[in-house]
Structures are given as C-alpha cells and as structure tokens.
PDB file of C-alpha atoms in Angstrom:
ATOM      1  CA  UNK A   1       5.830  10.450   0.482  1.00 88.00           C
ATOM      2  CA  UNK A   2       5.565   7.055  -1.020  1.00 96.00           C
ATOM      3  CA  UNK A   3       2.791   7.602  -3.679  1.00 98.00           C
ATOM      4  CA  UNK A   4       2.969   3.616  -5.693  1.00 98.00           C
ATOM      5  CA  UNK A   5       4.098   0.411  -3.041  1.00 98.00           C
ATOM      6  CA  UNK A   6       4.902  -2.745  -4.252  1.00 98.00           C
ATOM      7  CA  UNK A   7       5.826  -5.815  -2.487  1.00 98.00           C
ATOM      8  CA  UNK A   8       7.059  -9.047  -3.180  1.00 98.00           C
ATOM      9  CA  UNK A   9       5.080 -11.818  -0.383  1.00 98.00           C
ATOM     10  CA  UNK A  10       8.066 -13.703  -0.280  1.00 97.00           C
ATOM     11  CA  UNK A  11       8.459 -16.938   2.231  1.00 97.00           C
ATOM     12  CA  UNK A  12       4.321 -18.345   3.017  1.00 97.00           C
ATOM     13  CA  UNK A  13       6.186 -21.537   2.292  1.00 95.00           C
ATOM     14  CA  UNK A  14       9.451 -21.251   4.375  1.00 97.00           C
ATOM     15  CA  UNK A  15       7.167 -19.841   6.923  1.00 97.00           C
ATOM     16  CA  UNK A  16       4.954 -22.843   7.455  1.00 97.00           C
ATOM     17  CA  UNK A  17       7.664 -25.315   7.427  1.00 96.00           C
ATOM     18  CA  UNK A  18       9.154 -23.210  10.622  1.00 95.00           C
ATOM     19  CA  UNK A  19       6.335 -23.793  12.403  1.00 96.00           C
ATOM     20  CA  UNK A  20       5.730 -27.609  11.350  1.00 97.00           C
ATOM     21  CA  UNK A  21       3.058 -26.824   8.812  1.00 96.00           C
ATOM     22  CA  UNK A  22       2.188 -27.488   5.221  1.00 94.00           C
ATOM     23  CA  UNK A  23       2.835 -25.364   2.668  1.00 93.00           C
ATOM     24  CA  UNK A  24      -1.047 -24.349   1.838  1.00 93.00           C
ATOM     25  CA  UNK A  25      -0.757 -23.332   5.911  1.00 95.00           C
ATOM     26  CA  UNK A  26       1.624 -20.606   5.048  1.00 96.00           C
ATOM     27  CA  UNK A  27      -0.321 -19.123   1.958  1.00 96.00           C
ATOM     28  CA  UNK A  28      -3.315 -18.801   4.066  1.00 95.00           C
ATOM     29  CA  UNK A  29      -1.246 -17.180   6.696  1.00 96.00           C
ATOM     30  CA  UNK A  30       0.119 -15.123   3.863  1.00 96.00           C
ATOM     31  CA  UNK A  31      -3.583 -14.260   2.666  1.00 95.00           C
ATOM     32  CA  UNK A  32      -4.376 -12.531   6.426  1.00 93.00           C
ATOM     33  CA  UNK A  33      -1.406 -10.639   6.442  1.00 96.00           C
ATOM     34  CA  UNK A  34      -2.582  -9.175   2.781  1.00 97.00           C
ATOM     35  CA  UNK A  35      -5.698  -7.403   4.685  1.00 95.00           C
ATOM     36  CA  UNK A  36      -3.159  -5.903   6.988  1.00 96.00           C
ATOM     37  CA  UNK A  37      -0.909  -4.370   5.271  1.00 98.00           C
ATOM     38  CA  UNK A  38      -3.849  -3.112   2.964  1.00 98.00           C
ATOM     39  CA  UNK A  39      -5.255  -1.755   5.352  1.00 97.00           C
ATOM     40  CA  UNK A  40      -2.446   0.017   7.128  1.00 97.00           C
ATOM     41  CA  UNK A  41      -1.526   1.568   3.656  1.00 98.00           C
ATOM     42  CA  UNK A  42      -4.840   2.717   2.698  1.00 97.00           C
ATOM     43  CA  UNK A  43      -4.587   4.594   6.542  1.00 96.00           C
ATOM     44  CA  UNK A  44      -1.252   5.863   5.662  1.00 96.00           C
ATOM     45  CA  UNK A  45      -2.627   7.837   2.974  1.00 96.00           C
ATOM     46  CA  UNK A  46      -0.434   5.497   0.196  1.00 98.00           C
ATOM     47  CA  UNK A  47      -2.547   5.851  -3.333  1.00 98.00           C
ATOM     48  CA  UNK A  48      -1.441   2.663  -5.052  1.00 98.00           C
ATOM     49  CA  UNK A  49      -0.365  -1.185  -3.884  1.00 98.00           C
ATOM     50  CA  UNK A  50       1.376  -3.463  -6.023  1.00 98.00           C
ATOM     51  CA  UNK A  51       1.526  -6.891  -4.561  1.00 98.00           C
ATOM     52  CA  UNK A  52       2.481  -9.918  -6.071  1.00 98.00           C
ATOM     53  CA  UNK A  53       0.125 -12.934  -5.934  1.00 97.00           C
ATOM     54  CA  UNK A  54       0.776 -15.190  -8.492  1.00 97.00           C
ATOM     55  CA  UNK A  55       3.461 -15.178 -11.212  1.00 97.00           C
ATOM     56  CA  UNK A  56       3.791 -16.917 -14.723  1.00 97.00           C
ATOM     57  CA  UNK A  57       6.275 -18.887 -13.182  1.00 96.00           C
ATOM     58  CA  UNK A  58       4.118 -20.092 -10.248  1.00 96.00           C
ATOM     59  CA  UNK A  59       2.568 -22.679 -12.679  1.00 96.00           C
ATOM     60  CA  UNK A  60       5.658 -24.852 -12.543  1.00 95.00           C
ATOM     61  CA  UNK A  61       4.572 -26.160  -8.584  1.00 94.00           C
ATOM     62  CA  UNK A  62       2.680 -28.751  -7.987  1.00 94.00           C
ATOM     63  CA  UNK A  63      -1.021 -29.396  -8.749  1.00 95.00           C
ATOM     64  CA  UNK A  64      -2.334 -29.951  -5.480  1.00 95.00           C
ATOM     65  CA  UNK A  65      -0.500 -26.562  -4.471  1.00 95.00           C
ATOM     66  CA  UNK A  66      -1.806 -24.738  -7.923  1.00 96.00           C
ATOM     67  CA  UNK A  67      -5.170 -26.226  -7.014  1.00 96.00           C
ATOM     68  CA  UNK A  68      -5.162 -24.426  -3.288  1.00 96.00           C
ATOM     69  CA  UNK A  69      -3.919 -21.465  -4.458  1.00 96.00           C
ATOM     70  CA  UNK A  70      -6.794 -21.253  -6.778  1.00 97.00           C
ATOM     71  CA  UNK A  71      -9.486 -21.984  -4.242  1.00 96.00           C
ATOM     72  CA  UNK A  72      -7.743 -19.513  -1.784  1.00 96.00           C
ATOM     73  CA  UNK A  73      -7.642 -16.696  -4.379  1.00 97.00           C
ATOM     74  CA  UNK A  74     -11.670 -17.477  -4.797  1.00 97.00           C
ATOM     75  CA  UNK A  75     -12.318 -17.505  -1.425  1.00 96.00           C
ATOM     76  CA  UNK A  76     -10.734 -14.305  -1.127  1.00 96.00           C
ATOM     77  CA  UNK A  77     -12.677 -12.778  -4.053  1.00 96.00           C
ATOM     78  CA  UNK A  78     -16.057 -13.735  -2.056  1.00 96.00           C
ATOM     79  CA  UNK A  79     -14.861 -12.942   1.704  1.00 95.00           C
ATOM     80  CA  UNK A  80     -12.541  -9.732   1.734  1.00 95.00           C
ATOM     81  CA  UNK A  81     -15.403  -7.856  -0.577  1.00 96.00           C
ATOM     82  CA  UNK A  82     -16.563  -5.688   3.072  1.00 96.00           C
ATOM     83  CA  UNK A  83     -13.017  -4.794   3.352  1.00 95.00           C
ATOM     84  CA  UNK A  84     -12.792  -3.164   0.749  1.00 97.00           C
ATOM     85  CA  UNK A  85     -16.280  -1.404   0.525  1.00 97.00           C
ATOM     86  CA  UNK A  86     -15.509  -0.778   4.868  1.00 96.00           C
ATOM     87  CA  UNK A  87     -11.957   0.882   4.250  1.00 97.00           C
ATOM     88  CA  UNK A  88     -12.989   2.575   0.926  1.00 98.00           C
ATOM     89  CA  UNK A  89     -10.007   0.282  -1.080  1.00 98.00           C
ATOM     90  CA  UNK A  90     -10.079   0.103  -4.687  1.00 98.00           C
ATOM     91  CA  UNK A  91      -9.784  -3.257  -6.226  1.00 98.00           C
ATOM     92  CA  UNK A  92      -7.502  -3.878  -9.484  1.00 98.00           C
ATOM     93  CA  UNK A  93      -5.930  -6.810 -11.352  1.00 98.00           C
ATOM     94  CA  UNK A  94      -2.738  -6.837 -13.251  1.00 98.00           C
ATOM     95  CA  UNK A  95      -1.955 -10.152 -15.303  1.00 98.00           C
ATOM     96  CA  UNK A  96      -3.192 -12.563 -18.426  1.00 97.00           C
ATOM     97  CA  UNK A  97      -6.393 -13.269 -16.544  1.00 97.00           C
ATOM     98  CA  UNK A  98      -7.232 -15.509 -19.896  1.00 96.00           C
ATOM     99  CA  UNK A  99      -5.652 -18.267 -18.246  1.00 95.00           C
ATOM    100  CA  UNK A 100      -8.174 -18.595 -15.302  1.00 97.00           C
ATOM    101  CA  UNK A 101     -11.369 -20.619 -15.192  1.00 96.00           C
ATOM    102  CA  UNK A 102     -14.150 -18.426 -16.140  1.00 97.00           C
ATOM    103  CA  UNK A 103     -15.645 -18.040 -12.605  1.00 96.00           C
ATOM    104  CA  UNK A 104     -12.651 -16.718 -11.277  1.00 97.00           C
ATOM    105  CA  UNK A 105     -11.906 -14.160 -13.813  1.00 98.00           C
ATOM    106  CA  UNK A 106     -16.098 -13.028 -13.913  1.00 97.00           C
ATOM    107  CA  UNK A 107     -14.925 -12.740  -9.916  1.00 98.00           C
ATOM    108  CA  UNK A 108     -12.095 -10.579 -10.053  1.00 98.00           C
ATOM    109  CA  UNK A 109     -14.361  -8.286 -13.103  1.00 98.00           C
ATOM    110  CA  UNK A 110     -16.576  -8.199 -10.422  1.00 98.00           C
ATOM    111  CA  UNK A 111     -14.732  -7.230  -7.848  1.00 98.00           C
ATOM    112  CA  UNK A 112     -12.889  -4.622  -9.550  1.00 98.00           C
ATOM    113  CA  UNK A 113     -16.590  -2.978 -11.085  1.00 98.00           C
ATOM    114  CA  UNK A 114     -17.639  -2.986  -7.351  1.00 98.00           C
ATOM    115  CA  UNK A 115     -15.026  -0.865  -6.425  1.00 98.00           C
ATOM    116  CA  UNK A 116     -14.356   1.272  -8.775  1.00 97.00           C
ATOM    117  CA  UNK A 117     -18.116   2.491  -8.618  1.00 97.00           C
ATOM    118  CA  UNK A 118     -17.902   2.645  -4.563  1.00 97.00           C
ATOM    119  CA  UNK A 119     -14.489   3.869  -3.541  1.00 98.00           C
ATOM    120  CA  UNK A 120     -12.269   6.588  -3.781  1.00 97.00           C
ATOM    121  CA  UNK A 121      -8.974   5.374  -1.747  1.00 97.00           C
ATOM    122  CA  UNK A 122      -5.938   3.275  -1.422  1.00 98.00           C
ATOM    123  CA  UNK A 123      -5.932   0.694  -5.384  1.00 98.00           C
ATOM    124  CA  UNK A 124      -4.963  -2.506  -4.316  1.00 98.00           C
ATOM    125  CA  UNK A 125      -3.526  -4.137  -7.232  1.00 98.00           C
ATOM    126  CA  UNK A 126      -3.374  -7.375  -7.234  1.00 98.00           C
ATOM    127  CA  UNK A 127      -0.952  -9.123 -10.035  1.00 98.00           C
ATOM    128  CA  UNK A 128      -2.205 -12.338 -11.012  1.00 98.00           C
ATOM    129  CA  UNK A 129      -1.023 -14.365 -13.391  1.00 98.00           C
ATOM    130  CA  UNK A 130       1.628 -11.970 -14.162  1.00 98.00           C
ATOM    131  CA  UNK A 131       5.490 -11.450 -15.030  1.00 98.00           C
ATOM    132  CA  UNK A 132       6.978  -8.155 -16.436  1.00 98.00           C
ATOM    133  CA  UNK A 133       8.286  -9.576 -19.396  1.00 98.00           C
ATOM    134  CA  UNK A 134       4.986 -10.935 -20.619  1.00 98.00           C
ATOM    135  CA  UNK A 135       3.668  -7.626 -19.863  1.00 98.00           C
ATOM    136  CA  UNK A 136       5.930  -6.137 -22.336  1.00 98.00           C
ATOM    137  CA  UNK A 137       5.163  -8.516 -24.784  1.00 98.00           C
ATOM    138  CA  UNK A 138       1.850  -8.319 -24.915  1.00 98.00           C
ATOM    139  CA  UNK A 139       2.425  -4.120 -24.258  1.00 98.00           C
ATOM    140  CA  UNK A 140       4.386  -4.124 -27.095  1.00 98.00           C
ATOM    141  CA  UNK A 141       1.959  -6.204 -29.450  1.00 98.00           C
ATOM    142  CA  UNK A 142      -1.023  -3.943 -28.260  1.00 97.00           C
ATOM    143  CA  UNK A 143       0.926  -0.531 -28.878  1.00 97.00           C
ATOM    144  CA  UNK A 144       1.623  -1.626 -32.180  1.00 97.00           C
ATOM    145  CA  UNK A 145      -2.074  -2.233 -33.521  1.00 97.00           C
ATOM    146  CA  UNK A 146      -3.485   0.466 -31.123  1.00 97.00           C
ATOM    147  CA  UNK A 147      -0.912   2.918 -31.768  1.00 97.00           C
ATOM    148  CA  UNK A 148      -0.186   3.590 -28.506  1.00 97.00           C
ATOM    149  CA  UNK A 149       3.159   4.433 -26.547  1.00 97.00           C
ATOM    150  CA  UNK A 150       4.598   1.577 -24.603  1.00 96.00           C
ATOM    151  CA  UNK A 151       3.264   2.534 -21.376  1.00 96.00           C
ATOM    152  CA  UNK A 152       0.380   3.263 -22.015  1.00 97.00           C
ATOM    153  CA  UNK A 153      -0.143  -0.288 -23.420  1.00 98.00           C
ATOM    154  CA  UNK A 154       1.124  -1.544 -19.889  1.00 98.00           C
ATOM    155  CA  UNK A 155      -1.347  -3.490 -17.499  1.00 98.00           C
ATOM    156  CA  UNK A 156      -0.421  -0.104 -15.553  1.00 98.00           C
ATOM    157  CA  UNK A 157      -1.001   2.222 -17.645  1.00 97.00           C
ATOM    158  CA  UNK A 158      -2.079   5.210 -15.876  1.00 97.00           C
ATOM    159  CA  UNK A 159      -0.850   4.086 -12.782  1.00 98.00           C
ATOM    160  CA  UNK A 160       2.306   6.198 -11.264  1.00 97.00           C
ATOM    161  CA  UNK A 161       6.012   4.713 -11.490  1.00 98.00           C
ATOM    162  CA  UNK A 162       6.786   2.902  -8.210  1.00 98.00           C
ATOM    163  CA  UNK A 163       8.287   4.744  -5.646  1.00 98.00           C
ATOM    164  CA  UNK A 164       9.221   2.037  -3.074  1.00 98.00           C
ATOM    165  CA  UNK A 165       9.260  -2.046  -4.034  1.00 98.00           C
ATOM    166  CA  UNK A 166       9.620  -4.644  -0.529  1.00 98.00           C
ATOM    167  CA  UNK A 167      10.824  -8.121  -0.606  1.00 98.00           C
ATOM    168  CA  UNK A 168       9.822 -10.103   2.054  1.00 98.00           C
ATOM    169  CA  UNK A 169      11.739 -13.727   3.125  1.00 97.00           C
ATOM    170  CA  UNK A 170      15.045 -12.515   2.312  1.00 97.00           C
ATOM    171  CA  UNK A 171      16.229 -13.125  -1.382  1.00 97.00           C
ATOM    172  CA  UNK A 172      17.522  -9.854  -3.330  1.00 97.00           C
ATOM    173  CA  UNK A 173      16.238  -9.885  -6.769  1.00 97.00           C
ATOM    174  CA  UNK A 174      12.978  -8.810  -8.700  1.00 97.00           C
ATOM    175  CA  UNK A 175      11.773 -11.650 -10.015  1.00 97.00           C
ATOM    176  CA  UNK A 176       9.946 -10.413 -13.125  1.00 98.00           C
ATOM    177  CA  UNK A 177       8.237  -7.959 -11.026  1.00 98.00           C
ATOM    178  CA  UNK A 178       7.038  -4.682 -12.565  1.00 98.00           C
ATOM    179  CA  UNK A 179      10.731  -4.045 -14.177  1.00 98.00           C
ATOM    180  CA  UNK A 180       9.344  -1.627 -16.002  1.00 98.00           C
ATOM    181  CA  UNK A 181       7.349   0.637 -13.836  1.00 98.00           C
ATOM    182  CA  UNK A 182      10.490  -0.321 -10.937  1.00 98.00           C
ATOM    183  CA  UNK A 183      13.361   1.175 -12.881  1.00 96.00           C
ATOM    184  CA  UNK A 184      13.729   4.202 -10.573  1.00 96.00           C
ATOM    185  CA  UNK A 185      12.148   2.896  -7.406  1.00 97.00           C
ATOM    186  CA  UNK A 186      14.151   2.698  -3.829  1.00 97.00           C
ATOM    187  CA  UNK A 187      14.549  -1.424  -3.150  1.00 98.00           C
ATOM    188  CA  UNK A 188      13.874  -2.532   0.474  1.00 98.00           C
ATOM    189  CA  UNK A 189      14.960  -6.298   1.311  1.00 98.00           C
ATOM    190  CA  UNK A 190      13.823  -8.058   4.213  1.00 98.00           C
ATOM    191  CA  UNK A 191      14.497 -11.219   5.920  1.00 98.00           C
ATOM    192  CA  UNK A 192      11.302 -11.394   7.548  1.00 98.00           C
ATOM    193  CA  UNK A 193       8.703 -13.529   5.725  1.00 98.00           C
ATOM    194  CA  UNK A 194       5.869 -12.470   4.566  1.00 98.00           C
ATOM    195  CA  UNK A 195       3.340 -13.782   7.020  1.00 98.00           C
ATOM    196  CA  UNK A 196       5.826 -12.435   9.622  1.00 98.00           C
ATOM    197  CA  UNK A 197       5.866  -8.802   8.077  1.00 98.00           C
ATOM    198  CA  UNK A 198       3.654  -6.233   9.896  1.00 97.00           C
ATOM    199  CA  UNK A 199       2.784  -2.833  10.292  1.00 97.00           C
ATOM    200  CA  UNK A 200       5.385  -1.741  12.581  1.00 98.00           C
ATOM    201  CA  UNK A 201       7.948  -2.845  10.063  1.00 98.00           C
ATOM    202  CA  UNK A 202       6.647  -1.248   7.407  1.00 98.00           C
ATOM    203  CA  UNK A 203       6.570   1.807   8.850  1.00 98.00           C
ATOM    204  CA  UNK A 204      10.358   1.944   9.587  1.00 98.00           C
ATOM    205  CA  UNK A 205      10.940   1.369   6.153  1.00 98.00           C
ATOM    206  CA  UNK A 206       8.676   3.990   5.036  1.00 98.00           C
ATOM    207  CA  UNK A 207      10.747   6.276   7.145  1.00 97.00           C
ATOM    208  CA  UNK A 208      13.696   5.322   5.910  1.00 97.00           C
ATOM    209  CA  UNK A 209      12.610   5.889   2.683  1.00 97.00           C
ATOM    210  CA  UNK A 210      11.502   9.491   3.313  1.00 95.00           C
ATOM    211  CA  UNK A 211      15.368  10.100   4.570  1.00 93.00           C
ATOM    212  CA  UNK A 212      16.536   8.676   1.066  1.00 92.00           C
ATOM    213  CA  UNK A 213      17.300  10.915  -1.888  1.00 88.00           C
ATOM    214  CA  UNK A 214      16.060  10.277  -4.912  1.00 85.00           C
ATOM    215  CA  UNK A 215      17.897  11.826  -7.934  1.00 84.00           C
ATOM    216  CA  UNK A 216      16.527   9.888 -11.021  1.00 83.00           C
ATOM    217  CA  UNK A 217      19.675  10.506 -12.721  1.00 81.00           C
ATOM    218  CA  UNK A 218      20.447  14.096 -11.702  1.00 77.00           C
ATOM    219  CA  UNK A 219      22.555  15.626  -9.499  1.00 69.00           C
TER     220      UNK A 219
END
C-alpha cells in the first residue's frame, strides 16, 4: 500500500501548445487536474501527496508567466478551500515561502491552520518555492543551531519516506525533487502530460506498484 505519493506535473506547457493554446492555458488545465487526483487519492485511502508546484528553478521563465502562476496559485488558495474542508484533505506547504508577497504566504498559513484544525485525511503537500538541495541547506543550517538530526530539520520532517514518485510528460529524471525523502521510492515515468493524467491511470500504476518488491537493500 502506497502510504507517501509524489508527483512531478510535468508538460501544462507542452500540453497547451498541442491543442493551439498559450502556455498560462495549460497551467490552468494543470490546476483542475490537481483537484482530481487529490481527490481520488484521499478516496484511495493514500495518507500523504507530494506534488510539485513551483521549483527554485521556475523563477528563470518569464515574467508575464511568473506573474500568472502567481495569481493562479492565489486563486487557488481562495477557491479550492471547500475541497478540502468537503473531502476532509489536509493542507501543507513545503518550500522558502519567504520569497512570496506577504498575502500569499498569510494565504497558504491560512490555509494550512484551516485544515489542520478541521481534517483528519489525505495531506496534500504542496511544494512551493522549493528544490531538494535548498532544503538540505537550509536542513542542514537549522540542525546545526537546533541540534537536531538532519531529517528532522527537513520541510518533511515527520512526514513518511516516499513510497511511489510519478513523472508526468515524459522526461526521466528528478529534478531536485524530494532526493532526500525519494532515495528508496519505486519511480513511475509517464508520457502522458499532466493535464492528460487521470484517475484510471493512476490506478494501474498503483497496481503495479503493489506487484513490485521492495527490498531497501536486503535480500
């Protein structure tokens, strides 16, 4: 049983340009097929979701497409707060929020308060702003003057190991993606893209997964 999913949304961008579209067209495709596969998980009795929303790197694109992003992850802050109360979802971010504008980051506090008082299920978690290796930099900084062990100075810390990580849109690598918390978990790659992927598909993989067998090293 897959206890910690993560996924990669690869391909909103690829996605709109096969069907004649802007780019922003395919992240807000991308956005309605987060609610689905939320909500499928949090059905299939999965405890934790790792998805990755915005990266470190992600800065590096345009304005205008930094600038959407922004507004979308805001609008999605204000609207998709009765999904989560409805389907009993908690809400979490991983990340350097720091680097948000204030009412975005008093959002996503919000959000995750909310939550945490009112639900019990499926954590959503949400990584924002975030890339494994500035995780373990600042994890590493924070263990030292807290006198903590590593991972429990981790934005996860916790949180179970991952069990299963998807990539969507075809490419095989990580991408700075929980590297830490991924080092024993069963890779799935997919050329669908992401605001292609669906239910259906994830459930094939999820049987697949229960038919794999996980050593960790042993025999």
């Amino acid at each position: 049983m897959v206890k910690h999913l993560a996924v990669i949304m690869d391909g909103n961008g690829r996605w709109a340009k096969k069907h004649l579209k802007v780019r922003t067209f395919g992240h807000q495709a991308g956005v309605d097929r987060v609610q689905d596969i939320t909500e499928f998980c949090a059905k299939k009795g999965i405890s934790y979701l790792s998805l990755y929303a915005f990266s470190t790197e992600n800065w590096k694109r345009p304005k205008a497409e930094i600038d959407f992003l922004m507004k979308l992850l805001e609008n999605y802050l204000d609207s998709k707060v009765p999904m989560y109360l409805e389907s009993n979802i908690i809400f979490k971010s991983i990340g350097d929020l720091s680097i948000f504008k204030k009412n975005i980051q008093e959002k996503i506090l919000a959000l995750e308060e909310l939550t945490q008082t009112k639900c019990d299920g499926l954590t959503q978690i949400l990584a924002l702003n975030y890339g494994s290796r500035d995780e373990l930099k600042r994890a590493a900084l924070k263990s030292q003057s807290e006198h903590l062990a590593l991972e429990d100075a981790l934005d996860t810390a916790g949180i179970p190991d991952v069990d299963m990580l998807i990539r969507t849109g075809g490419e095989q690598r990580l991408s700075n993606f929980l590297l830490w918390q991924s080092a024993y978990a069963e890779l799935f790659f997919t050329q669908t893209l992401w605001p292609d992927f669906n239910a259906k598909e994830l459930e094939e993989m999820l049987c697949a997964f229960e038919n794999r067998n996980r050593r960790f090293g042993g025999l």
